[in-house]
PDB file of C-alpha atoms in Angstrom:
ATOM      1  CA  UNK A 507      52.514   7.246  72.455  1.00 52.00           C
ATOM      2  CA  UNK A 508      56.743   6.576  72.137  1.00 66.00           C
ATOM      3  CA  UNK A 509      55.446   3.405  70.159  1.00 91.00           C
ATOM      4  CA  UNK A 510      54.313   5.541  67.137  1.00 95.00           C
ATOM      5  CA  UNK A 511      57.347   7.843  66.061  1.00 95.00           C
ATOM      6  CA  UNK A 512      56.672  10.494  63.561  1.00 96.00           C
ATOM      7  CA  UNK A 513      59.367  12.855  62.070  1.00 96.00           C
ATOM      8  CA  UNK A 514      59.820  15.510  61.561  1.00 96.00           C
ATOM      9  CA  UNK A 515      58.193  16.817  64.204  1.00 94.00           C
ATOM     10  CA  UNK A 516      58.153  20.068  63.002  1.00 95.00           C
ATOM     11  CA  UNK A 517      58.737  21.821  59.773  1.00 96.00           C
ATOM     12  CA  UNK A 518      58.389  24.706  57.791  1.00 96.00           C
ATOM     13  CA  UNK A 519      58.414  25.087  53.758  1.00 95.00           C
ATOM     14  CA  UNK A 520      57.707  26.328  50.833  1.00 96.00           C
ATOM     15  CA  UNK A 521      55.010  26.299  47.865  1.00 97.00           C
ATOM     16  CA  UNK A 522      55.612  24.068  45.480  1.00 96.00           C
ATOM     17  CA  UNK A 523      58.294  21.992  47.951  1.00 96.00           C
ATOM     18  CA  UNK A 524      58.144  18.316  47.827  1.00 96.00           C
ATOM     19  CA  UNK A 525      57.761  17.240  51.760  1.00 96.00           C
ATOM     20  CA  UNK A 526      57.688  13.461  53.319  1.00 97.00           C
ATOM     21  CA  UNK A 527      56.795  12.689  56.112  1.00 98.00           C
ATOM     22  CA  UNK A 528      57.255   9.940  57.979  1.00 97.00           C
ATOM     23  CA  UNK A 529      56.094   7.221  60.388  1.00 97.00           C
ATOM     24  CA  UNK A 530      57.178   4.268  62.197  1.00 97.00           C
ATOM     25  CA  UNK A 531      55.859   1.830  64.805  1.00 96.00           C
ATOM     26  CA  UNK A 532      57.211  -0.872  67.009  1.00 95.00           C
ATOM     27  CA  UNK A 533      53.368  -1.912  68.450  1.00 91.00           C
ATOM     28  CA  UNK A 534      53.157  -4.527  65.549  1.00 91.00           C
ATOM     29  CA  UNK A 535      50.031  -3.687  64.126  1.00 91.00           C
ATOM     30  CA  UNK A 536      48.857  -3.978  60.795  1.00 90.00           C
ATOM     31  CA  UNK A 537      46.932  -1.008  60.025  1.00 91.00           C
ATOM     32  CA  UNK A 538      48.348   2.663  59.622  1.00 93.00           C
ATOM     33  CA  UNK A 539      46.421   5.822  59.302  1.00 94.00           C
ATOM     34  CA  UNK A 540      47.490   9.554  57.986  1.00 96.00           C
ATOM     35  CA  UNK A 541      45.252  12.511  59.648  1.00 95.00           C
ATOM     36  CA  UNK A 542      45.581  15.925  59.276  1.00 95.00           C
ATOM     37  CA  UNK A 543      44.111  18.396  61.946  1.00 93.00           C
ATOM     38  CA  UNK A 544      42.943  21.513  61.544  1.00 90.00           C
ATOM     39  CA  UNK A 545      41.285  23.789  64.311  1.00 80.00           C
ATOM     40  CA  UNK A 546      37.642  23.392  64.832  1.00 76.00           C
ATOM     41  CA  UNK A 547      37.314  20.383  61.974  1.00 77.00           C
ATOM     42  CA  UNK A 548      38.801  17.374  64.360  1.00 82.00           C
ATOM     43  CA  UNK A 549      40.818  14.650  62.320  1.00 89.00           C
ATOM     44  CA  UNK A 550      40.053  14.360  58.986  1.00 91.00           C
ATOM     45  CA  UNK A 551      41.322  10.660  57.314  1.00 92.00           C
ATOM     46  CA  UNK A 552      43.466  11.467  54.418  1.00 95.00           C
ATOM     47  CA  UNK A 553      45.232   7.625  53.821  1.00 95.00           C
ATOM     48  CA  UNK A 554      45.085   4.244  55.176  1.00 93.00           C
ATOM     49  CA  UNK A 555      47.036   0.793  54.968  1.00 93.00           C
ATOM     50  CA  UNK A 556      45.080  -2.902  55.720  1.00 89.00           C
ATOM     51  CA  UNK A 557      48.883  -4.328  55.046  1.00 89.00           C
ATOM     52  CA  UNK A 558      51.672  -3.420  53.581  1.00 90.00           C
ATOM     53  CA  UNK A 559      50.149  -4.371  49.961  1.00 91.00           C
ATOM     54  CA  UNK A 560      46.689  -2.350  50.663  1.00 92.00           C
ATOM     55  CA  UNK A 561      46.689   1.157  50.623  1.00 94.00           C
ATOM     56  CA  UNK A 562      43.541   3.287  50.314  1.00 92.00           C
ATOM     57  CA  UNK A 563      42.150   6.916  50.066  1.00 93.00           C
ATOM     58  CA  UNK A 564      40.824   8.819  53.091  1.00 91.00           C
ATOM     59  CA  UNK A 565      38.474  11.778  53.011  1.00 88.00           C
ATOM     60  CA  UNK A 566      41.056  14.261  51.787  1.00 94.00           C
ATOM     61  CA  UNK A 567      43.500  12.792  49.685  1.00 95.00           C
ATOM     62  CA  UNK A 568      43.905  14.880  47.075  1.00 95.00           C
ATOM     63  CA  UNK A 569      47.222  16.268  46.768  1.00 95.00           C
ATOM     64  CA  UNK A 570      49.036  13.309  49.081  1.00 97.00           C
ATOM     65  CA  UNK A 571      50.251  10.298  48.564  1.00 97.00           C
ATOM     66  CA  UNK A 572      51.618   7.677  50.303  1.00 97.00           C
ATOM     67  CA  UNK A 573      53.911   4.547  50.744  1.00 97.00           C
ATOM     68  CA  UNK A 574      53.579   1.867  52.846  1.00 96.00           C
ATOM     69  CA  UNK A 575      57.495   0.480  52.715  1.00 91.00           C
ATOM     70  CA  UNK A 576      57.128  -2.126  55.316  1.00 94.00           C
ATOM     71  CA  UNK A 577      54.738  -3.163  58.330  1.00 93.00           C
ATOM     72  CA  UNK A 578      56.227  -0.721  60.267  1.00 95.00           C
ATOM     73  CA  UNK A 579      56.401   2.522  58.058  1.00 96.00           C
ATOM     74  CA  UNK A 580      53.850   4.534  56.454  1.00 97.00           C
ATOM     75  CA  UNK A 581      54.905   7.452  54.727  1.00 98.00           C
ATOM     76  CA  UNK A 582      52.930  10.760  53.847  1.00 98.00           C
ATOM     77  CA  UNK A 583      54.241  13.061  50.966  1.00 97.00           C
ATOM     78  CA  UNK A 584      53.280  15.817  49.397  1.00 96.00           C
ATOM     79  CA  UNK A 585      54.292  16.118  46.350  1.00 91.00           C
ATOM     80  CA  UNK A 586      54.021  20.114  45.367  1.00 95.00           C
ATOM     81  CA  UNK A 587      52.842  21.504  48.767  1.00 95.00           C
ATOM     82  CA  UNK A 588      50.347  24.543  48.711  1.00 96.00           C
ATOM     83  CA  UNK A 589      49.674  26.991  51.770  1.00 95.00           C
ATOM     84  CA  UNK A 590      46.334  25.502  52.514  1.00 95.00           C
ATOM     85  CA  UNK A 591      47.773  22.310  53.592  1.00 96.00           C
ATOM     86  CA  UNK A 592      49.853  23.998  56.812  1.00 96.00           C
ATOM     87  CA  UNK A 593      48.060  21.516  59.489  1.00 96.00           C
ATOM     88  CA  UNK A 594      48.784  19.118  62.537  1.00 95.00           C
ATOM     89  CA  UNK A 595      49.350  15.507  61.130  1.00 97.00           C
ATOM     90  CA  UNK A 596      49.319  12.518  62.793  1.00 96.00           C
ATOM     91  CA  UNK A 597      49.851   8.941  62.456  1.00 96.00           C
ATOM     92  CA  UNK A 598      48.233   6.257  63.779  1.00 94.00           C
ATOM     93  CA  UNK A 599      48.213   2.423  64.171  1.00 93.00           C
ATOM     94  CA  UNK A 600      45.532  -0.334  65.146  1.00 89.00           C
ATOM     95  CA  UNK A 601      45.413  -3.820  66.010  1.00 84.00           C
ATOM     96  CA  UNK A 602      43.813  -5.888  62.856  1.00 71.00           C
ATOM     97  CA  UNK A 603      42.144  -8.005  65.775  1.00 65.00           C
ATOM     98  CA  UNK A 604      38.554  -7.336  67.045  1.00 57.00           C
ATOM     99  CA  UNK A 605      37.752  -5.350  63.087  1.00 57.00           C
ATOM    100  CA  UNK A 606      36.235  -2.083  64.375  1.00 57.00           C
ATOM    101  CA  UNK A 607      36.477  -1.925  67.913  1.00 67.00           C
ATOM    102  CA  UNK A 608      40.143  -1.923  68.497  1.00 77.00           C
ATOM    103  CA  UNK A 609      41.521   2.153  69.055  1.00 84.00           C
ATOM    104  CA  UNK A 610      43.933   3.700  67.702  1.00 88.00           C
ATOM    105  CA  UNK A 611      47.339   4.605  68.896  1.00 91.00           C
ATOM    106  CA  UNK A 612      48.210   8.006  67.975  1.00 93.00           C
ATOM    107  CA  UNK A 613      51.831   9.582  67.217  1.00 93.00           C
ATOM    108  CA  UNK A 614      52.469  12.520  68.863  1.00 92.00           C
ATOM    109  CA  UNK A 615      52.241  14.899  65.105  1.00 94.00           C
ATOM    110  CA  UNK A 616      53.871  17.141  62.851  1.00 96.00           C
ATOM    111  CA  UNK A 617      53.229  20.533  62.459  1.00 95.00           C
ATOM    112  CA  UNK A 618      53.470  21.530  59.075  1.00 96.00           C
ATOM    113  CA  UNK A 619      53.673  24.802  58.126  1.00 96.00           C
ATOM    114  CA  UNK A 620      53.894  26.049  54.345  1.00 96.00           C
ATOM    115  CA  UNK A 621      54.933  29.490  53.315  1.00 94.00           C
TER     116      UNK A 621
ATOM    117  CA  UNK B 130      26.731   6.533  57.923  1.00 72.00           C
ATOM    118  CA  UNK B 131      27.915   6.956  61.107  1.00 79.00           C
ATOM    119  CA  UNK B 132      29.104  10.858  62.873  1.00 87.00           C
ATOM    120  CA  UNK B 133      29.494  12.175  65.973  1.00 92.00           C
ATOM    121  CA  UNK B 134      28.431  15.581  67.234  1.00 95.00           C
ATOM    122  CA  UNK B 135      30.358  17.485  70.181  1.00 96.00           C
ATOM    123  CA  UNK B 136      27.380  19.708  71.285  1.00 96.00           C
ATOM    124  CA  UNK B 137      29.972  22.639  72.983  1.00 95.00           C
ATOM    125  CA  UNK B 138      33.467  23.317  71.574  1.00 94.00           C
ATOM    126  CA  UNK B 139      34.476  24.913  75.065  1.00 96.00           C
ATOM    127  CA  UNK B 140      33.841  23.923  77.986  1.00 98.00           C
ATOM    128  CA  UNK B 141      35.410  26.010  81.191  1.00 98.00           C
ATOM    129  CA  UNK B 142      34.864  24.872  84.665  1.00 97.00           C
ATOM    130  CA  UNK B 143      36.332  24.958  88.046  1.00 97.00           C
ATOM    131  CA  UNK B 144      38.929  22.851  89.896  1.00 97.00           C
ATOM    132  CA  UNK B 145      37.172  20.399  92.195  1.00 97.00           C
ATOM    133  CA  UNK B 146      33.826  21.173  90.084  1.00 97.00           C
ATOM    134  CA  UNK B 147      32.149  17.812  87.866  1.00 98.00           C
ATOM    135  CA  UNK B 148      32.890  18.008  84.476  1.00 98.00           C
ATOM    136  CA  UNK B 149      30.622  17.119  81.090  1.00 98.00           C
ATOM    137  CA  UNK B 150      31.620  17.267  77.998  1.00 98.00           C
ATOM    138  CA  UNK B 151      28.659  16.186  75.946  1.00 98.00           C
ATOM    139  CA  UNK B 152      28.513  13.814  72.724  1.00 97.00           C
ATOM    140  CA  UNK B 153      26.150  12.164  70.478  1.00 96.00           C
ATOM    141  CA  UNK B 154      25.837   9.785  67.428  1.00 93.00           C
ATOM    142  CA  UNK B 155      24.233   8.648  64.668  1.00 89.00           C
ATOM    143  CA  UNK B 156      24.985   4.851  63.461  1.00 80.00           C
ATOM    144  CA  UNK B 157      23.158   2.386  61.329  1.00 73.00           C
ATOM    145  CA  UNK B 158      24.998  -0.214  63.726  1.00 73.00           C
ATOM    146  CA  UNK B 159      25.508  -1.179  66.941  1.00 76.00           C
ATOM    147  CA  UNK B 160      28.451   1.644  67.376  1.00 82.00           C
ATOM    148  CA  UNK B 161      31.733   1.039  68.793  1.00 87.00           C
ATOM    149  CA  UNK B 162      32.227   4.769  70.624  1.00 92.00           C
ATOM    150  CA  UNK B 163      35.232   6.321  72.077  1.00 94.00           C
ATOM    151  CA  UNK B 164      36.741   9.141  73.854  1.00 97.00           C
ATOM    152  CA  UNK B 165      40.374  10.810  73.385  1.00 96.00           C
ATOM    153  CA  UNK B 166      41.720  13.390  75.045  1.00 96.00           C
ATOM    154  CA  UNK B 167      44.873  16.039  73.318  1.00 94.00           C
ATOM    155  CA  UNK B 168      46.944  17.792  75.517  1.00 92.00           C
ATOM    156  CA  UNK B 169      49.162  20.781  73.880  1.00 85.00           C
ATOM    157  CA  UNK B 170      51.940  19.447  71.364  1.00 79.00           C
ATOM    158  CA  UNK B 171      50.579  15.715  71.908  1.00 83.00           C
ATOM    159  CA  UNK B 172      49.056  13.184  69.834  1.00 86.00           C
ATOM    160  CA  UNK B 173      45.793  11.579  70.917  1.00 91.00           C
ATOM    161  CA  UNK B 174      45.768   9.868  74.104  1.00 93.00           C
ATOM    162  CA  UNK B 175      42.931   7.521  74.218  1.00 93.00           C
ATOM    163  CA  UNK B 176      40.275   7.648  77.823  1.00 96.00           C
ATOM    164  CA  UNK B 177      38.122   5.140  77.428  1.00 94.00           C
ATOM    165  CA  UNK B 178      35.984   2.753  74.467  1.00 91.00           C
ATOM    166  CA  UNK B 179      32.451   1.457  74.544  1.00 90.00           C
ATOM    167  CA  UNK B 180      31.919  -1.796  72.297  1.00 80.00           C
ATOM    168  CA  UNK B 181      28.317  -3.317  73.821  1.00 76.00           C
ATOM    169  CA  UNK B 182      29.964  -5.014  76.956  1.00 73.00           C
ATOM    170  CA  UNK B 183      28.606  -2.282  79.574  1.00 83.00           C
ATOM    171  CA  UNK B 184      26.470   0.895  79.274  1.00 88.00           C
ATOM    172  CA  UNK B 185      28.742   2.807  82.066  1.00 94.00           C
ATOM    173  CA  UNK B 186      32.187   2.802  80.957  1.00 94.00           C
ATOM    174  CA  UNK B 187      35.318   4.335  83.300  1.00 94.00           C
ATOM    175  CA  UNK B 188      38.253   5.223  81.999  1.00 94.00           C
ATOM    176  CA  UNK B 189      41.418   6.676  82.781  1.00 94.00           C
ATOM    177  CA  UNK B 190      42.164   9.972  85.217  1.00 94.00           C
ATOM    178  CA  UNK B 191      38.684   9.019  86.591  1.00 96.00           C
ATOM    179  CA  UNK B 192      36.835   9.634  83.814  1.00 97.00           C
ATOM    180  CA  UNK B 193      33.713   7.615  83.002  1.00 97.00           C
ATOM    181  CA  UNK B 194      31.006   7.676  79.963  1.00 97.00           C
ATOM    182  CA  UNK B 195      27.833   6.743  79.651  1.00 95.00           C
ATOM    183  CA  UNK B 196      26.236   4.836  76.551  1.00 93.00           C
ATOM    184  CA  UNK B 197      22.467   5.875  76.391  1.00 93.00           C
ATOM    185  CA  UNK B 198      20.884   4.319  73.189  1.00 90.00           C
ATOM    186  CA  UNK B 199      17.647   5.867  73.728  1.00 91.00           C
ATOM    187  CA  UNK B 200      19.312   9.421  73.454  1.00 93.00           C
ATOM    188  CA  UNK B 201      21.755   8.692  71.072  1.00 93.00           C
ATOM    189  CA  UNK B 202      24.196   9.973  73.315  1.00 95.00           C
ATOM    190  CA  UNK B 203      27.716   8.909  74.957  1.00 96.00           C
ATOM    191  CA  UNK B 204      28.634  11.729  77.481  1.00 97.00           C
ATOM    192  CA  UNK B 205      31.919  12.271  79.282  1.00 98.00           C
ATOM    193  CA  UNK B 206      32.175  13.006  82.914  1.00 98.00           C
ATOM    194  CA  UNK B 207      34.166  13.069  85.781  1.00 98.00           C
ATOM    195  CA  UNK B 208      33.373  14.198  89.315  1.00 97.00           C
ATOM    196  CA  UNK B 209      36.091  16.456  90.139  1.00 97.00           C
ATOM    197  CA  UNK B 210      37.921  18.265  87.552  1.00 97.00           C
ATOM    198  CA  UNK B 211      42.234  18.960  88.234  1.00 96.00           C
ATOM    199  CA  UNK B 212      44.217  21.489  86.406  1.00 96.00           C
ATOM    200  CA  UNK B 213      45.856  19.006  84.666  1.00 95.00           C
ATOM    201  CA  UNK B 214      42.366  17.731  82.686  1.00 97.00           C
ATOM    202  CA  UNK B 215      42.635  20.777  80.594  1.00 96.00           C
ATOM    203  CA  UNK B 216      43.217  19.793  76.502  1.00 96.00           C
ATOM    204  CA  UNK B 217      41.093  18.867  74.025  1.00 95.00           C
ATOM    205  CA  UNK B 218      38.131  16.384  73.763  1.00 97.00           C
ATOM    206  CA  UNK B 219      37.282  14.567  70.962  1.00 95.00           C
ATOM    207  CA  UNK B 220      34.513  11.713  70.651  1.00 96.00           C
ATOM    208  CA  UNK B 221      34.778   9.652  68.168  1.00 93.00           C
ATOM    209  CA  UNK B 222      32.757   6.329  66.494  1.00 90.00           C
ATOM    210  CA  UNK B 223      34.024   3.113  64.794  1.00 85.00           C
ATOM    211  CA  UNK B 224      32.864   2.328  61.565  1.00 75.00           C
ATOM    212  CA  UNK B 225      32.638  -1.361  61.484  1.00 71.00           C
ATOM    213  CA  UNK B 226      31.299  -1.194  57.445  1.00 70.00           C
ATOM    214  CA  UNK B 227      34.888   0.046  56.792  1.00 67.00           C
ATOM    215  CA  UNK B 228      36.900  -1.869  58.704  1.00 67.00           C
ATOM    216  CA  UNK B 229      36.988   0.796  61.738  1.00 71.00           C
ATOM    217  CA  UNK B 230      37.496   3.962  59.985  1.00 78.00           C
ATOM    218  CA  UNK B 231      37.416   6.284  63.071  1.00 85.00           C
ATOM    219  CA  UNK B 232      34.861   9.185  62.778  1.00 88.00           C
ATOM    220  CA  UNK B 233      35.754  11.740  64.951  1.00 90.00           C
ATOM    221  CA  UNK B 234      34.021  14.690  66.678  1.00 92.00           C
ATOM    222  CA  UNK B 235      34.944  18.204  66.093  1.00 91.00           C
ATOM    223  CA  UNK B 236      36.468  18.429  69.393  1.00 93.00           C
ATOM    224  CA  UNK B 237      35.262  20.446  72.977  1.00 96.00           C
ATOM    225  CA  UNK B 238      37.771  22.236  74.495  1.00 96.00           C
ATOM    226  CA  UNK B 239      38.334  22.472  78.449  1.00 97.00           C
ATOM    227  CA  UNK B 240      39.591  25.025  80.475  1.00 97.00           C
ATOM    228  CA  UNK B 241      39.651  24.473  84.566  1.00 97.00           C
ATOM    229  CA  UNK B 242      40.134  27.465  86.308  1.00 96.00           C
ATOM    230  CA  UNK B 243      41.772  27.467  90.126  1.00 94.00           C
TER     231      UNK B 243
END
């Protein structure tokens, strides 16, 4: 979906490297999600934002963080990356509207890889 | 608490030939379900959402899903499966409790042989 931009879009590091990465939106939606993907295990949450003032922890949030700098960017870092975090992740938006039964749109990922 | 379980992680079939890819949940509410499909290098593309208005549901590329309460179960199919349908399949269910945390499936894989 062109309307939810992630970058990089690829990238390799190393242990112990702090990495951000990033993700912004033009659909005008409130809520922003951080997944990671791993084969076999589906999306896992790791982060999600309400609003720009409400952050809160996924499934898997140890060892990320994130910042929510505006409506429109949501940004995933970790902060002393370890091998066992090389994944897919993607970000996603939704529509505050309708509470649970609005979808998600999804970026199209980054695939992190950590030496 | 809600989940999802995608009973086959591959799923190989022929072009022209129906397709099933085979899903069901577990919710303490009246579920919203949904169905997204991942082709290579992409992010998820979403087929089609069930939220109480209508049992059958059709979607996009002429894909349809069925919401069977009774069974528990919210199956994908489509009658006539093009080379193009092979990616990745993931079901996936709303939870309303916290504010619409997606839940998803662990994902079914098709192939579509010529």
């Amino acid at each position: 979906d062109a309307d939810v931009t992630q970058t990089p879009r690829n990238r390799i590091t190393k242990t112990g490297k702090r990495i951000m990465l990033e993700c912004s939106q033009t659909k005008g939606h409130d809520r922003m999600y951080w997944y990671r993907q791993d084969p076999g295990l589906g999306l896992q949450l790791i982060y999600y934002s309400f609003d720009v003032k409400d952050i809160n922890k996924g499934e898997i949030s140890d060892g990320y963080s994130v910042s929510r700098q505006a409506q429109a960017k949501f940004s995933l870092s970790l902060e002393s990356a370890i091998p066992n975090q090389t994944a897919l992740y993607f970000c996603a938006t939704s529509d505050l509207r309708g509470q649970g039964n609005q979808p998600q749109h999804f970026g199209d990922g980054t695939r992190l890889s950590i030496l | 608490a809600q989940s999802v379980t995608q009973l086959d992680s591959h799923v190989s079939v022929s072009e022209g030939t129906p397709v099933l890819l085979r899903c069901n949940y577990s919710s303490s509410y009246s579920p919203s379900l949904f169905w997204y499909v991942q082709h290579p290098n992409k992010g998820l593309q979403l087929l089609l959402k069930y939220t109480s208005a209508a049992t059958l549901v059709k979607g996009i590329n002429g894909f349809e899903a069925e919401f069977k309460k009774s069974e528990t179960s919210f199956h994908l199919t489509k009658p006539s499966a093009h080379m193009s349908d092979a990616a990745e399949y993931f079901c996936v269910v709303s939870d309303p409790s916290r504010g619409g945390k997606l839940i998803f499936g662990q994902g079914t894989e098709l192939s579509v042989k010529p």
